[in-house]
Amino acid sequence: MGRRELRERIFLLLFRVEFNGPEDMPGQIRMFFEDDEIEYTEQDAEYITAKYGNIASRLDELDRMLDEKSEGWDVKRMGKVELTILRLALYEMIYDEEVPVGVAINEAVELAKKFGQNSSGSFVNAILAKFA
């Protein structure tokens, strides 16, 4: 599975945080892999789970950073799709040394175009540009 596909799967798993409490997420992770139509290699499943865990453990910190930079938009007002994409991209920009900043932003915009509304790509790009 390529990096783009892995990132998309991480986004889909991370999106579940918006609808489930922390105590429910181990079951959600298990269901994510069981219910998905994709057959995961052990390596891909471990990568997705580990990166999800790293991001989930920093949600408060990522949200605080987003609140500081996104003028007029606190995380409570953002759409769930856009917020999840921003969390993933910001994590990659700050903590994932394997992902160049430009790639993190570009991939976030592509996710926003695929899963968000018409203006989601521009919104995500504008917020992330403040961190670049």
PDB file of N, CA, C and O in Angstrom, residues 4 7 89 100-113 125 128:
ATOM      1  N   ARG A   4       0.056   7.443   0.072  1.00  0.00           N
ATOM      2  CA  ARG A   4      -1.221   8.159  -0.065  1.00  0.00           C
ATOM      3  C   ARG A   4      -2.370   7.292   0.461  1.00  0.00           C
ATOM      4  O   ARG A   4      -3.241   7.773   1.176  1.00  0.00           O
ATOM      5  N   ARG A   7      -2.163   7.085   4.241  1.00  0.00           N
ATOM      6  CA  ARG A   7      -2.627   8.351   4.844  1.00  0.00           C
ATOM      7  C   ARG A   7      -4.151   8.417   4.829  1.00  0.00           C
ATOM      8  O   ARG A   7      -4.773   8.838   5.795  1.00  0.00           O
ATOM      9  N   ALA A  89      -2.455  16.326   9.118  1.00  0.00           N
ATOM     10  CA  ALA A  89      -1.414  17.082   8.416  1.00  0.00           C
ATOM     11  C   ALA A  89      -0.499  17.822   9.382  1.00  0.00           C
ATOM     12  O   ALA A  89       0.720  17.839   9.204  1.00  0.00           O
ATOM     13  N   PRO A 100       7.879  15.494   4.232  1.00  0.00           N
ATOM     14  CA  PRO A 100       8.187  16.910   4.031  1.00  0.00           C
ATOM     15  C   PRO A 100       6.930  17.773   4.213  1.00  0.00           C
ATOM     16  O   PRO A 100       5.812  17.328   3.911  1.00  0.00           O
ATOM     17  N   VAL A 101       7.112  18.984   4.686  1.00  0.00           N
ATOM     18  CA  VAL A 101       5.997  19.888   4.960  1.00  0.00           C
ATOM     19  C   VAL A 101       5.120  20.077   3.723  1.00  0.00           C
ATOM     20  O   VAL A 101       3.888  20.013   3.802  1.00  0.00           O
ATOM     21  N   GLY A 102       5.733  20.294   2.585  1.00  0.00           N
ATOM     22  CA  GLY A 102       4.968  20.505   1.355  1.00  0.00           C
ATOM     23  C   GLY A 102       4.119  19.303   0.984  1.00  0.00           C
ATOM     24  O   GLY A 102       2.986  19.451   0.504  1.00  0.00           O
ATOM     25  N   VAL A 103       4.648  18.121   1.219  1.00  0.00           N
ATOM     26  CA  VAL A 103       3.900  16.897   0.929  1.00  0.00           C
ATOM     27  C   VAL A 103       2.713  16.786   1.885  1.00  0.00           C
ATOM     28  O   VAL A 103       1.603  16.447   1.467  1.00  0.00           O
ATOM     29  N   ALA A 104       2.931  17.072   3.163  1.00  0.00           N
ATOM     30  CA  ALA A 104       1.851  17.002   4.151  1.00  0.00           C
ATOM     31  C   ALA A 104       0.711  17.946   3.759  1.00  0.00           C
ATOM     32  O   ALA A 104      -0.465  17.568   3.828  1.00  0.00           O
ATOM     33  N   ILE A 105       1.057  19.151   3.337  1.00  0.00           N
ATOM     34  CA  ILE A 105       0.030  20.126   2.951  1.00  0.00           C
ATOM     35  C   ILE A 105      -0.697  19.665   1.696  1.00  0.00           C
ATOM     36  O   ILE A 105      -1.925  19.666   1.625  1.00  0.00           O
ATOM     37  N   ASN A 106       0.058  19.255   0.676  1.00  0.00           N
ATOM     38  CA  ASN A 106      -0.546  18.810  -0.576  1.00  0.00           C
ATOM     39  C   ASN A 106      -1.475  17.619  -0.356  1.00  0.00           C
ATOM     40  O   ASN A 106      -2.595  17.588  -0.880  1.00  0.00           O
ATOM     41  N   GLU A 107      -1.028  16.659   0.417  1.00  0.00           N
ATOM     42  CA  GLU A 107      -1.848  15.478   0.668  1.00  0.00           C
ATOM     43  C   GLU A 107      -3.106  15.839   1.470  1.00  0.00           C
ATOM     44  O   GLU A 107      -4.176  15.268   1.248  1.00  0.00           O
ATOM     45  N   ALA A 108      -2.974  16.788   2.383  1.00  0.00           N
ATOM     46  CA  ALA A 108      -4.136  17.238   3.162  1.00  0.00           C
ATOM     47  C   ALA A 108      -5.165  17.897   2.247  1.00  0.00           C
ATOM     48  O   ALA A 108      -6.370  17.656   2.379  1.00  0.00           O
ATOM     49  N   VAL A 109      -4.702  18.721   1.333  1.00  0.00           N
ATOM     50  CA  VAL A 109      -5.614  19.383   0.387  1.00  0.00           C
ATOM     51  C   VAL A 109      -6.316  18.331  -0.479  1.00  0.00           C
ATOM     52  O   VAL A 109      -7.524  18.432  -0.722  1.00  0.00           O
ATOM     53  N   GLU A 110      -5.584  17.329  -0.905  1.00  0.00           N
ATOM     54  CA  GLU A 110      -6.192  16.263  -1.720  1.00  0.00           C
ATOM     55  C   GLU A 110      -7.242  15.487  -0.922  1.00  0.00           C
ATOM     56  O   GLU A 110      -8.306  15.159  -1.450  1.00  0.00           O
ATOM     57  N   LEU A 111      -6.946  15.199   0.340  1.00  0.00           N
ATOM     58  CA  LEU A 111      -7.942  14.530   1.194  1.00  0.00           C
ATOM     59  C   LEU A 111      -9.183  15.402   1.355  1.00  0.00           C
ATOM     60  O   LEU A 111     -10.310  14.914   1.319  1.00  0.00           O
ATOM     61  N   ALA A 112      -8.964  16.708   1.536  1.00  0.00           N
ATOM     62  CA  ALA A 112     -10.087  17.634   1.708  1.00  0.00           C
ATOM     63  C   ALA A 112     -10.953  17.681   0.453  1.00  0.00           C
ATOM     64  O   ALA A 112     -12.180  17.731   0.534  1.00  0.00           O
ATOM     65  N   LYS A 113     -10.323  17.657  -0.701  1.00  0.00           N
ATOM     66  CA  LYS A 113     -11.080  17.650  -1.957  1.00  0.00           C
ATOM     67  C   LYS A 113     -11.884  16.372  -2.110  1.00  0.00           C
ATOM     68  O   LYS A 113     -13.004  16.391  -2.610  1.00  0.00           O
ATOM     69  N   ASN A 125      -5.791  24.317   3.122  1.00  0.00           N
ATOM     70  CA  ASN A 125      -4.554  24.923   2.632  1.00  0.00           C
ATOM     71  C   ASN A 125      -4.242  26.223   3.374  1.00  0.00           C
ATOM     72  O   ASN A 125      -3.101  26.454   3.782  1.00  0.00           O
ATOM     73  N   LEU A 128      -3.109  25.428   7.045  1.00  0.00           N
ATOM     74  CA  LEU A 128      -1.792  24.793   7.104  1.00  0.00           C
ATOM     75  C   LEU A 128      -0.673  25.723   6.649  1.00  0.00           C
ATOM     76  O   LEU A 128       0.451  25.608   7.124  1.00  0.00           O
TER      77      LEU A 128
END
